[in-house]
Amino acid sequence: MKMEEKPIDLRSDTVTRPTPAMREAMMNAEVGDDVYLEDPTVNKLQETAAALFKREAALFVPSGTMGNEVAIHILTQPGQEVILEEGSHIFNFELSSMAIFSGVLARPIKGRRGIIDPEETKRSIRPKAYYISPTGLICLENTHNHGGGSIYPLELIEAITSLARNEGIPIHLDGARIFNAAVALNREVSALTKGFDTIMFCLSKGLSAPIGSMLVGSRELIEKARIARKILGGGMRQVGVLAAAGLVALRTMVDRLKTDHQNATLLAEGISRIKGLRIDPTTVETNIVIFQLERLKADAQEFAHQLRLRGLLCHPFDHITIRMVTHKDVNREDILKALDIMETVCAELLQ
Ligand code: TLP
């Protein structure tokens, strides 16, 4: 790669840069002190998000992690267990925050491409006895990041949310990429999130805002969430400059996620034809492509390093697994170039 060329960055959709319309909205944003609830742009973003999900209220938080952890905090009591999928973001990449901040223990269960089964979920609910720590919460992730951007079938969401309701256990959705699921299924986000007590979604992934996530739920829960956010130091001041980008994200960046999904399919199909790489392209449902290396003289770290030298960035998951994520800052041509680079590197590394 020539030094002045920009790499093709498929590490994550978090790398997306704000659009010109976002930058303009940020510059012109009306602001106030949001700790006093006086930032009109934040208020508008929160109302917009609540309306989209057909809920009473929403809260702007700096990150998806904070949104998830605030939800866990307000929905549980110390000493309880939280049922979640073993490859979930909350369990693997939030630094055991649920134990630190909320005093709860994860009870991970195995999913299929990250999707958990209602029966298995039911079996994981702890029996009621004074000497057993009670199940305090269920968390699902849709789309599922480590599951390869997999989408929860609607009937499973319905089965698990009704199970939670019948058992009197609250249920939270890590919907960091729920708009990807909605666009892929051609459904409203509100239809995919019925039955959850709280929903977190990210503005700063495929929707390309520079920062920010939202926690959505009832007015009562969101008022509790505001307190938990403040405890974490997440009370922000003239943050309308960021909320302004979030509003543009919701207005302009949802429908175009289809293009990311098409590019992900193109990428996966190309990968399936490269000797040395293994993927079933029919499993790719949204913008995340996870594949394995086979018969290469390199592990995933070394493979990623070789790609980087040629201007392609990816995210190694384990010693043989690589993740690539499509987003608005890579186009079809970049995908074709990425496939060429991978083909060259594999040809050099095949045993
Ligand atoms: N995911 C990031 C990394 O942390 C792995 C990525 O590149 O995919 N839930 C899900 C499902 C996520 O994928 C992420 C971020 C989060 C929550 C946390 O969001 P942030 O990074 O805003 O705290």
mmCIF file of C-alpha atoms and ligand atoms in Angstrom:
data_model
loop_
_atom_site.group_PDB
_atom_site.id
_atom_site.type_symbol
_atom_site.label_atom_id
_atom_site.label_comp_id
_atom_site.label_asym_id
_atom_site.label_seq_id
_atom_site.Cartn_x
_atom_site.Cartn_y
_atom_site.Cartn_z
ATOM 1 C CA MET A 1 0.000 0.000 0.000
ATOM 2 C CA LYS A 2 1.239 3.503 -0.775
ATOM 3 C CA MET A 3 1.478 5.462 2.457
ATOM 4 C CA GLU A 4 -0.952 8.162 1.297
ATOM 5 C CA GLU A 5 -3.691 5.602 0.478
ATOM 6 C CA LYS A 6 -6.409 5.125 3.077
ATOM 7 C CA PRO A 7 -6.664 1.507 4.240
ATOM 8 C CA ILE A 8 -9.885 -0.422 3.698
ATOM 9 C CA ASP A 9 -11.025 -0.611 7.282
ATOM 10 C CA LEU A 10 -13.264 -3.617 7.924
ATOM 11 C CA ARG A 11 -12.408 -3.913 11.634
ATOM 12 C CA SER A 12 -15.815 -2.643 12.711
ATOM 13 C CA ASP A 13 -18.715 -0.363 11.832
ATOM 14 C CA THR A 14 -17.599 1.695 14.843
ATOM 15 C CA VAL A 15 -14.901 3.253 12.616
ATOM 16 C CA THR A 16 -17.473 5.153 10.525
ATOM 17 C CA ARG A 17 -16.930 8.886 10.347
ATOM 18 C CA PRO A 18 -19.763 11.413 10.729
ATOM 19 C CA THR A 19 -21.384 12.504 7.455
ATOM 20 C CA PRO A 20 -21.222 16.118 6.223
ATOM 21 C CA ALA A 21 -24.900 16.520 7.245
ATOM 22 C CA MET A 22 -23.978 15.377 10.772
ATOM 23 C CA ARG A 23 -21.076 17.817 10.995
ATOM 24 C CA GLU A 24 -23.336 20.628 9.872
ATOM 25 C CA ALA A 25 -26.057 19.676 12.356
ATOM 26 C CA MET A 26 -23.419 19.507 15.103
ATOM 27 C CA MET A 27 -22.180 22.983 14.265
ATOM 28 C CA ASN A 28 -25.669 24.456 14.336
ATOM 29 C CA ALA A 29 -27.033 22.485 17.292
ATOM 30 C CA GLU A 30 -29.018 24.339 19.919
ATOM 31 C CA VAL A 31 -27.610 23.317 23.294
ATOM 32 C CA GLY A 32 -28.175 23.659 27.024
ATOM 33 C CA ASP A 33 -27.069 21.886 30.200
ATOM 34 C CA ASP A 34 -28.390 18.338 29.923
ATOM 35 C CA VAL A 35 -27.853 17.608 33.629
ATOM 36 C CA TYR A 36 -30.542 20.293 34.156
ATOM 37 C CA LEU A 37 -32.527 18.549 31.359
ATOM 38 C CA GLU A 38 -32.170 21.768 29.375
ATOM 39 C CA ASP A 39 -30.505 20.626 26.177
ATOM 40 C CA PRO A 40 -33.216 20.885 23.512
ATOM 41 C CA THR A 41 -31.323 18.751 21.001
ATOM 42 C CA VAL A 42 -30.773 15.925 23.502
ATOM 43 C CA ASN A 43 -34.436 16.142 24.493
ATOM 44 C CA LYS A 44 -35.451 15.907 20.851
ATOM 45 C CA LEU A 45 -33.176 12.901 20.238
ATOM 46 C CA GLN A 46 -34.597 11.145 23.299
ATOM 47 C CA GLU A 47 -38.185 11.831 22.201
ATOM 48 C CA THR A 48 -37.398 10.651 18.671
ATOM 49 C CA ALA A 49 -35.853 7.402 19.907
ATOM 50 C CA ALA A 50 -38.733 6.739 22.301
ATOM 51 C CA ALA A 51 -41.252 7.291 19.494
ATOM 52 C CA LEU A 52 -39.390 4.990 17.082
ATOM 53 C CA PHE A 53 -39.516 2.176 19.625
ATOM 54 C CA LYS A 54 -43.089 3.106 20.694
ATOM 55 C CA ARG A 55 -41.940 3.589 24.300
ATOM 56 C CA GLU A 56 -42.412 6.357 26.851
ATOM 57 C CA ALA A 57 -38.850 7.543 27.217
ATOM 58 C CA ALA A 58 -35.208 7.248 26.186
ATOM 59 C CA LEU A 59 -31.832 8.317 27.544
ATOM 60 C CA PHE A 60 -28.745 9.392 25.610
ATOM 61 C CA VAL A 61 -25.635 7.596 26.919
ATOM 62 C CA PRO A 62 -22.024 7.925 25.762
ATOM 63 C CA SER A 63 -21.564 4.265 24.815
ATOM 64 C CA GLY A 64 -23.320 0.981 24.261
ATOM 65 C CA THR A 65 -21.470 -0.472 27.201
ATOM 66 C CA MET A 66 -22.810 2.224 29.518
ATOM 67 C CA GLY A 67 -26.332 1.678 28.154
ATOM 68 C CA ASN A 68 -26.169 -2.063 28.830
ATOM 69 C CA GLU A 69 -24.630 -1.699 32.273
ATOM 70 C CA VAL A 70 -27.085 0.996 33.353
ATOM 71 C CA ALA A 71 -29.931 -1.300 32.251
ATOM 72 C CA ILE A 72 -28.504 -4.217 34.245
ATOM 73 C CA HIS A 73 -28.102 -1.936 37.271
ATOM 74 C CA ILE A 74 -31.683 -0.707 37.300
ATOM 75 C CA LEU A 75 -33.249 -4.103 36.539
ATOM 76 C CA THR A 76 -31.403 -6.257 39.087
ATOM 77 C CA GLN A 77 -30.550 -6.544 42.776
ATOM 78 C CA PRO A 78 -27.075 -7.475 44.038
ATOM 79 C CA GLY A 79 -26.702 -11.250 44.416
ATOM 80 C CA GLN A 80 -28.904 -12.137 41.468
ATOM 81 C CA GLU A 81 -27.974 -13.961 38.280
ATOM 82 C CA VAL A 82 -28.231 -12.683 34.731
ATOM 83 C CA ILE A 83 -28.931 -15.164 31.939
ATOM 84 C CA LEU A 84 -27.151 -14.296 28.706
ATOM 85 C CA GLU A 85 -25.496 -15.959 25.746
ATOM 86 C CA GLU A 86 -21.890 -17.077 26.210
ATOM 87 C CA GLY A 87 -20.585 -15.127 23.203
ATOM 88 C CA SER A 88 -22.517 -11.958 24.036
ATOM 89 C CA HIS A 89 -20.898 -8.537 24.211
ATOM 90 C CA ILE A 90 -22.129 -8.009 27.765
ATOM 91 C CA PHE A 91 -20.485 -11.231 28.964
ATOM 92 C CA ASN A 92 -17.224 -10.941 27.013
ATOM 93 C CA PHE A 93 -16.388 -7.305 26.382
ATOM 94 C CA GLU A 94 -17.779 -5.245 29.219
ATOM 95 C CA LEU A 95 -15.030 -6.136 31.674
ATOM 96 C CA SER A 96 -17.266 -7.918 34.174
ATOM 97 C CA SER A 97 -18.959 -4.570 34.816
ATOM 98 C CA MET A 98 -22.143 -6.288 35.936
ATOM 99 C CA ALA A 99 -20.217 -7.760 38.871
ATOM 100 C CA ILE A 100 -18.439 -4.497 39.671
ATOM 101 C CA PHE A 101 -21.313 -2.063 39.257
ATOM 102 C CA SER A 102 -24.373 -4.169 40.004
ATOM 103 C CA GLY A 103 -23.101 -7.077 42.142
ATOM 104 C CA VAL A 104 -24.683 -9.684 39.881
ATOM 105 C CA LEU A 105 -23.326 -12.877 38.382
ATOM 106 C CA ALA A 106 -23.598 -13.942 34.751
ATOM 107 C CA ARG A 107 -25.144 -17.312 33.910
ATOM 108 C CA PRO A 108 -24.022 -17.763 30.311
ATOM 109 C CA ILE A 109 -25.777 -20.262 28.058
ATOM 110 C CA LYS A 110 -24.723 -21.574 24.686
ATOM 111 C CA GLY A 111 -26.525 -20.259 21.641
ATOM 112 C CA ARG A 112 -26.525 -21.190 17.954
ATOM 113 C CA ARG A 113 -24.718 -18.348 16.232
ATOM 114 C CA GLY A 114 -25.481 -16.375 19.382
ATOM 115 C CA ILE A 115 -29.191 -17.102 19.347
ATOM 116 C CA ILE A 116 -30.473 -18.781 22.499
ATOM 117 C CA ASP A 117 -33.286 -21.232 22.660
ATOM 118 C CA PRO A 118 -36.377 -20.592 24.851
ATOM 119 C CA GLU A 119 -36.257 -24.107 26.368
ATOM 120 C CA GLU A 120 -32.603 -23.746 27.344
ATOM 121 C CA THR A 121 -33.383 -20.293 28.743
ATOM 122 C CA LYS A 122 -36.191 -21.769 30.813
ATOM 123 C CA ARG A 123 -33.898 -24.496 32.158
ATOM 124 C CA SER A 124 -31.374 -21.845 33.213
ATOM 125 C CA ILE A 125 -33.845 -19.965 35.391
ATOM 126 C CA ARG A 126 -32.891 -20.834 38.956
ATOM 127 C CA PRO A 127 -35.412 -22.636 41.159
ATOM 128 C CA LYS A 128 -36.853 -20.468 43.903
ATOM 129 C CA ALA A 129 -35.136 -21.430 47.161
ATOM 130 C CA TYR A 130 -33.587 -19.205 49.792
ATOM 131 C CA TYR A 131 -30.171 -20.870 49.293
ATOM 132 C CA ILE A 132 -30.053 -20.322 45.515
ATOM 133 C CA SER A 133 -29.221 -16.977 43.945
ATOM 134 C CA PRO A 134 -32.305 -15.913 42.008
ATOM 135 C CA THR A 135 -32.399 -15.152 38.301
ATOM 136 C CA GLY A 136 -32.770 -11.390 38.135
ATOM 137 C CA LEU A 137 -32.562 -10.652 34.417
ATOM 138 C CA ILE A 138 -32.360 -12.109 30.915
ATOM 139 C CA CYS A 139 -30.329 -10.307 28.216
ATOM 140 C CA LEU A 140 -30.497 -10.970 24.481
ATOM 141 C CA GLU A 141 -28.319 -9.486 21.724
ATOM 142 C CA ASN A 142 -29.828 -8.686 18.308
ATOM 143 C CA THR A 143 -28.093 -8.701 15.903
ATOM 144 C CA HIS A 144 -25.558 -10.944 17.563
ATOM 145 C CA ASN A 145 -22.031 -9.648 17.016
ATOM 146 C CA HIS A 146 -19.996 -12.806 17.653
ATOM 147 C CA GLY A 147 -22.755 -14.897 16.110
ATOM 148 C CA GLY A 148 -21.815 -13.195 12.826
ATOM 149 C CA GLY A 149 -24.486 -10.474 12.772
ATOM 150 C CA SER A 150 -27.194 -13.097 13.194
ATOM 151 C CA ILE A 151 -30.802 -12.015 13.609
ATOM 152 C CA TYR A 152 -33.190 -13.342 16.239
ATOM 153 C CA PRO A 153 -36.216 -14.919 14.551
ATOM 154 C CA LEU A 154 -39.306 -13.035 15.698
ATOM 155 C CA GLU A 155 -40.952 -16.152 17.125
ATOM 156 C CA LEU A 156 -37.934 -16.758 19.398
ATOM 157 C CA ILE A 157 -38.052 -13.178 20.663
ATOM 158 C CA GLU A 158 -41.738 -13.644 21.400
ATOM 159 C CA ALA A 159 -41.146 -16.977 23.140
ATOM 160 C CA ILE A 160 -38.316 -15.650 25.331
ATOM 161 C CA THR A 161 -39.983 -12.350 26.213
ATOM 162 C CA SER A 162 -43.208 -14.165 27.194
ATOM 163 C CA LEU A 163 -41.195 -16.647 29.232
ATOM 164 C CA ALA A 164 -39.595 -13.700 31.058
ATOM 165 C CA ARG A 165 -42.984 -12.060 31.614
ATOM 166 C CA ASN A 166 -44.550 -15.298 32.920
ATOM 167 C CA GLU A 167 -41.622 -15.871 35.283
ATOM 168 C CA GLY A 168 -41.659 -12.235 36.468
ATOM 169 C CA ILE A 169 -38.069 -11.731 35.269
ATOM 170 C CA PRO A 170 -37.151 -8.508 33.471
ATOM 171 C CA ILE A 171 -35.521 -8.730 30.040
ATOM 172 C CA HIS A 172 -33.046 -6.351 28.382
ATOM 173 C CA LEU A 173 -32.038 -6.188 24.746
ATOM 174 C CA ASP A 174 -28.524 -5.321 23.672
ATOM 175 C CA GLY A 175 -29.722 -3.964 20.352
ATOM 176 C CA ALA A 176 -26.461 -2.252 19.441
ATOM 177 C CA ARG A 177 -27.285 -3.207 15.817
ATOM 178 C CA ILE A 178 -31.077 -3.586 16.037
ATOM 179 C CA PHE A 179 -31.499 -1.309 13.002
ATOM 180 C CA ASN A 180 -29.501 -3.815 10.936
ATOM 181 C CA ALA A 181 -31.954 -6.519 11.980
ATOM 182 C CA ALA A 182 -34.947 -4.277 11.249
ATOM 183 C CA VAL A 183 -33.689 -3.341 7.782
ATOM 184 C CA ALA A 184 -32.798 -6.953 6.931
ATOM 185 C CA LEU A 185 -36.260 -8.166 7.981
ATOM 186 C CA ASN A 186 -38.023 -5.097 6.585
ATOM 187 C CA ARG A 187 -39.716 -4.547 9.954
ATOM 188 C CA GLU A 188 -39.958 -1.581 12.319
ATOM 189 C CA VAL A 189 -37.596 -1.644 15.297
ATOM 190 C CA SER A 190 -40.666 -1.392 17.532
ATOM 191 C CA ALA A 191 -41.920 -4.730 16.149
ATOM 192 C CA LEU A 192 -38.618 -6.463 17.013
ATOM 193 C CA THR A 193 -38.394 -5.067 20.522
ATOM 194 C CA LYS A 194 -41.871 -5.595 21.962
ATOM 195 C CA GLY A 195 -41.776 -7.303 25.327
ATOM 196 C CA PHE A 196 -38.336 -6.031 26.414
ATOM 197 C CA ASP A 197 -38.180 -3.857 29.518
ATOM 198 C CA THR A 198 -35.219 -1.909 28.182
ATOM 199 C CA ILE A 199 -33.519 -1.681 24.804
ATOM 200 C CA MET A 200 -30.063 -0.290 24.150
ATOM 201 C CA PHE A 201 -29.129 0.675 20.597
ATOM 202 C CA CYS A 202 -26.042 2.384 19.181
ATOM 203 C CA LEU A 203 -25.930 5.494 17.031
ATOM 204 C CA SER A 204 -22.188 5.161 16.577
ATOM 205 C CA LYS A 205 -21.988 1.845 14.680
ATOM 206 C CA GLY A 206 -23.598 1.375 11.256
ATOM 207 C CA LEU A 207 -25.604 4.568 11.756
ATOM 208 C CA SER A 208 -22.253 6.426 11.715
ATOM 209 C CA ALA A 209 -22.747 9.024 14.451
ATOM 210 C CA PRO A 210 -19.409 9.891 16.106
ATOM 211 C CA ILE A 211 -20.542 8.796 19.567
ATOM 212 C CA GLY A 212 -23.565 7.717 21.529
ATOM 213 C CA SER A 213 -26.148 5.091 22.293
ATOM 214 C CA MET A 214 -29.700 5.198 23.584
ATOM 215 C CA LEU A 215 -31.468 3.330 26.341
ATOM 216 C CA VAL A 216 -35.198 3.056 25.718
ATOM 217 C CA GLY A 217 -37.989 1.993 28.085
ATOM 218 C CA SER A 218 -40.771 3.167 30.382
ATOM 219 C CA ARG A 219 -40.614 6.649 31.931
ATOM 220 C CA GLU A 220 -40.087 5.084 35.355
ATOM 221 C CA LEU A 221 -37.139 2.942 34.245
ATOM 222 C CA ILE A 222 -35.536 5.763 32.268
ATOM 223 C CA GLU A 223 -35.693 8.047 35.319
ATOM 224 C CA LYS A 224 -33.846 5.339 37.283
ATOM 225 C CA ALA A 225 -31.396 4.994 34.381
ATOM 226 C CA ARG A 226 -30.658 8.733 34.511
ATOM 227 C CA ILE A 227 -29.522 8.314 38.128
ATOM 228 C CA ALA A 228 -27.393 5.254 37.305
ATOM 229 C CA ARG A 229 -25.816 7.128 34.389
ATOM 230 C CA LYS A 230 -24.939 10.003 36.749
ATOM 231 C CA ILE A 231 -23.365 7.573 39.237
ATOM 232 C CA LEU A 232 -21.112 6.383 36.428
ATOM 233 C CA GLY A 233 -20.119 9.953 35.621
ATOM 234 C CA GLY A 234 -22.202 9.924 32.479
ATOM 235 C CA GLY A 235 -24.193 13.100 33.181
ATOM 236 C CA MET A 236 -23.227 15.308 30.260
ATOM 237 C CA ARG A 237 -23.619 19.036 29.740
ATOM 238 C CA GLN A 238 -23.953 20.769 26.316
ATOM 239 C CA VAL A 239 -24.099 17.385 24.662
ATOM 240 C CA GLY A 240 -26.596 18.527 22.054
ATOM 241 C CA VAL A 241 -23.615 18.867 19.697
ATOM 242 C CA LEU A 242 -23.436 15.069 19.750
ATOM 243 C CA ALA A 243 -27.165 14.423 19.931
ATOM 244 C CA ALA A 244 -27.523 16.502 16.745
ATOM 245 C CA ALA A 245 -25.451 13.909 14.883
ATOM 246 C CA GLY A 246 -27.613 11.168 16.412
ATOM 247 C CA LEU A 247 -30.763 12.784 15.030
ATOM 248 C CA VAL A 248 -29.230 12.905 11.546
ATOM 249 C CA ALA A 249 -28.189 9.256 11.982
ATOM 250 C CA LEU A 250 -31.774 8.194 12.699
ATOM 251 C CA ARG A 251 -33.147 10.323 9.882
ATOM 252 C CA THR A 252 -30.685 9.465 7.123
ATOM 253 C CA MET A 253 -28.612 6.396 7.895
ATOM 254 C CA VAL A 254 -31.085 3.592 8.549
ATOM 255 C CA ASP A 255 -32.260 2.612 5.068
ATOM 256 C CA ARG A 256 -28.758 2.616 3.635
ATOM 257 C CA LEU A 257 -27.766 -0.268 5.952
ATOM 258 C CA LYS A 258 -29.133 -2.461 3.128
ATOM 259 C CA THR A 259 -26.050 -1.545 1.114
ATOM 260 C CA ASP A 260 -23.800 -2.724 3.956
ATOM 261 C CA HIS A 261 -25.671 -6.025 3.993
ATOM 262 C CA GLN A 262 -25.259 -6.455 0.229
ATOM 263 C CA ASN A 263 -21.549 -5.701 0.559
ATOM 264 C CA ALA A 264 -21.240 -8.224 3.391
ATOM 265 C CA THR A 265 -22.839 -10.911 1.208
ATOM 266 C CA LEU A 266 -20.521 -10.026 -1.662
ATOM 267 C CA LEU A 267 -17.558 -10.249 0.716
ATOM 268 C CA ALA A 268 -18.666 -13.590 2.178
ATOM 269 C CA GLU A 269 -19.290 -15.113 -1.246
ATOM 270 C CA GLY A 270 -15.848 -13.980 -2.384
ATOM 271 C CA ILE A 271 -14.214 -15.369 0.768
ATOM 272 C CA SER A 272 -15.918 -18.739 0.208
ATOM 273 C CA ARG A 273 -14.066 -18.986 -3.126
ATOM 274 C CA ILE A 274 -10.594 -18.244 -1.679
ATOM 275 C CA LYS A 275 -8.413 -21.279 -0.930
ATOM 276 C CA GLY A 276 -7.279 -21.088 2.682
ATOM 277 C CA LEU A 277 -10.447 -19.424 4.020
ATOM 278 C CA ARG A 278 -13.663 -21.045 5.185
ATOM 279 C CA ILE A 279 -17.136 -19.552 5.444
ATOM 280 C CA ASP A 280 -20.686 -20.541 4.633
ATOM 281 C CA PRO A 281 -21.873 -17.339 2.928
ATOM 282 C CA THR A 282 -25.524 -18.274 3.396
ATOM 283 C CA THR A 283 -25.098 -17.599 7.131
ATOM 284 C CA VAL A 284 -24.396 -13.893 6.547
ATOM 285 C CA GLU A 285 -27.595 -12.003 7.336
ATOM 286 C CA THR A 286 -26.449 -8.428 8.005
ATOM 287 C CA ASN A 287 -23.112 -6.537 7.964
ATOM 288 C CA ILE A 288 -20.839 -8.895 9.916
ATOM 289 C CA VAL A 289 -18.727 -11.560 8.218
ATOM 290 C CA ILE A 290 -16.889 -14.097 10.356
ATOM 291 C CA PHE A 291 -14.637 -16.683 8.740
ATOM 292 C CA GLN A 292 -11.944 -19.211 9.588
ATOM 293 C CA LEU A 293 -8.464 -19.798 8.264
ATOM 294 C CA GLU A 294 -7.627 -23.325 7.131
ATOM 295 C CA ARG A 295 -4.386 -24.842 5.880
ATOM 296 C CA LEU A 296 -2.508 -21.534 6.176
ATOM 297 C CA LYS A 297 1.007 -21.132 7.584
ATOM 298 C CA ALA A 298 -0.259 -18.277 9.751
ATOM 299 C CA ASP A 299 -2.613 -17.746 12.632
ATOM 300 C CA ALA A 300 -5.277 -15.033 12.604
ATOM 301 C CA GLN A 301 -2.932 -12.393 14.113
ATOM 302 C CA GLU A 302 -0.293 -12.998 11.453
ATOM 303 C CA PHE A 303 -2.916 -13.133 8.688
ATOM 304 C CA ALA A 304 -4.336 -9.790 9.901
ATOM 305 C CA HIS A 305 -0.819 -8.369 9.952
ATOM 306 C CA GLN A 306 -0.211 -9.462 6.355
ATOM 307 C CA LEU A 307 -3.511 -7.897 5.270
ATOM 308 C CA ARG A 308 -2.629 -4.678 7.081
ATOM 309 C CA LEU A 309 0.680 -4.444 5.201
ATOM 310 C CA ARG A 310 -1.401 -4.426 2.009
ATOM 311 C CA GLY A 311 -3.932 -1.862 3.229
ATOM 312 C CA LEU A 312 -6.737 -4.056 4.592
ATOM 313 C CA LEU A 313 -7.763 -3.970 8.243
ATOM 314 C CA CYS A 314 -9.729 -6.715 9.998
ATOM 315 C CA HIS A 315 -10.418 -7.947 13.500
ATOM 316 C CA PRO A 316 -8.927 -11.312 14.570
ATOM 317 C CA PHE A 317 -11.263 -13.042 17.037
ATOM 318 C CA ASP A 318 -9.271 -16.117 18.022
ATOM 319 C CA HIS A 319 -6.273 -17.920 16.542
ATOM 320 C CA ILE A 320 -8.152 -19.035 13.402
ATOM 321 C CA THR A 321 -11.123 -16.673 13.234
ATOM 322 C CA ILE A 322 -11.391 -13.267 11.585
ATOM 323 C CA ARG A 323 -14.241 -10.765 11.649
ATOM 324 C CA MET A 324 -14.899 -8.191 8.947
ATOM 325 C CA VAL A 325 -17.697 -5.629 9.170
ATOM 326 C CA THR A 326 -19.097 -3.591 6.292
ATOM 327 C CA HIS A 327 -20.242 0.003 6.767
ATOM 328 C CA LYS A 328 -20.813 3.286 4.990
ATOM 329 C CA ASP A 329 -17.101 4.110 4.616
ATOM 330 C CA VAL A 330 -16.426 1.060 2.408
ATOM 331 C CA ASN A 331 -18.061 0.536 -0.965
ATOM 332 C CA ARG A 332 -18.421 -2.353 -3.399
ATOM 333 C CA GLU A 333 -15.117 -1.498 -5.038
ATOM 334 C CA ASP A 334 -13.347 -1.642 -1.658
ATOM 335 C CA ILE A 335 -14.877 -5.075 -1.065
ATOM 336 C CA LEU A 336 -13.573 -6.343 -4.400
ATOM 337 C CA LYS A 337 -10.146 -4.906 -3.557
ATOM 338 C CA ALA A 338 -10.283 -6.534 -0.120
ATOM 339 C CA LEU A 339 -11.010 -9.904 -1.758
ATOM 340 C CA ASP A 340 -8.027 -9.462 -4.086
ATOM 341 C CA ILE A 341 -5.757 -8.692 -1.143
ATOM 342 C CA MET A 342 -6.984 -11.760 0.754
ATOM 343 C CA GLU A 343 -6.499 -13.957 -2.278
ATOM 344 C CA THR A 344 -2.903 -12.752 -2.696
ATOM 345 C CA VAL A 345 -2.091 -13.242 0.990
ATOM 346 C CA CYS A 346 -3.664 -16.718 1.065
ATOM 347 C CA ALA A 347 -1.762 -17.788 -2.051
ATOM 348 C CA GLU A 348 1.477 -16.876 -0.223
ATOM 349 C CA LEU A 349 0.512 -18.562 3.011
ATOM 350 C CA LEU A 350 -1.083 -21.812 1.790
ATOM 351 C CA GLN A 351 0.690 -24.899 3.069
HETATM 352 N N1 TLP B 1 -18.820 -3.735 19.785
HETATM 353 C C1 TLP B 1 -17.537 -3.388 19.233
HETATM 354 C C2 TLP B 1 -16.393 -3.994 20.070
HETATM 355 O O1 TLP B 1 -16.549 -3.761 21.396
HETATM 356 C C3 TLP B 1 -16.240 -5.457 19.867
HETATM 357 C C4 TLP B 1 -17.442 -3.874 17.813
HETATM 358 O O2 TLP B 1 -16.488 -3.478 17.147
HETATM 359 O O3 TLP B 1 -18.333 -4.633 17.387
HETATM 360 N N2 TLP B 1 -23.125 -4.431 22.242
HETATM 361 C C5 TLP B 1 -22.666 -4.950 21.104
HETATM 362 C C6 TLP B 1 -23.415 -6.064 20.461
HETATM 363 C C7 TLP B 1 -21.491 -4.466 20.526
HETATM 364 O O4 TLP B 1 -21.047 -5.019 19.406
HETATM 365 C C8 TLP B 1 -20.808 -3.408 21.160
HETATM 366 C C9 TLP B 1 -19.521 -2.850 20.610
HETATM 367 C C10 TLP B 1 -21.345 -2.884 22.334
HETATM 368 C C11 TLP B 1 -22.503 -3.432 22.865
HETATM 369 C C12 TLP B 1 -20.661 -1.769 23.112
HETATM 370 O O5 TLP B 1 -20.730 -0.554 22.468
HETATM 371 P P1 TLP B 1 -19.644 0.585 22.826
HETATM 372 O O6 TLP B 1 -18.398 0.231 22.092
HETATM 373 O O7 TLP B 1 -20.305 1.826 22.334
HETATM 374 O O8 TLP B 1 -19.464 0.585 24.301
#
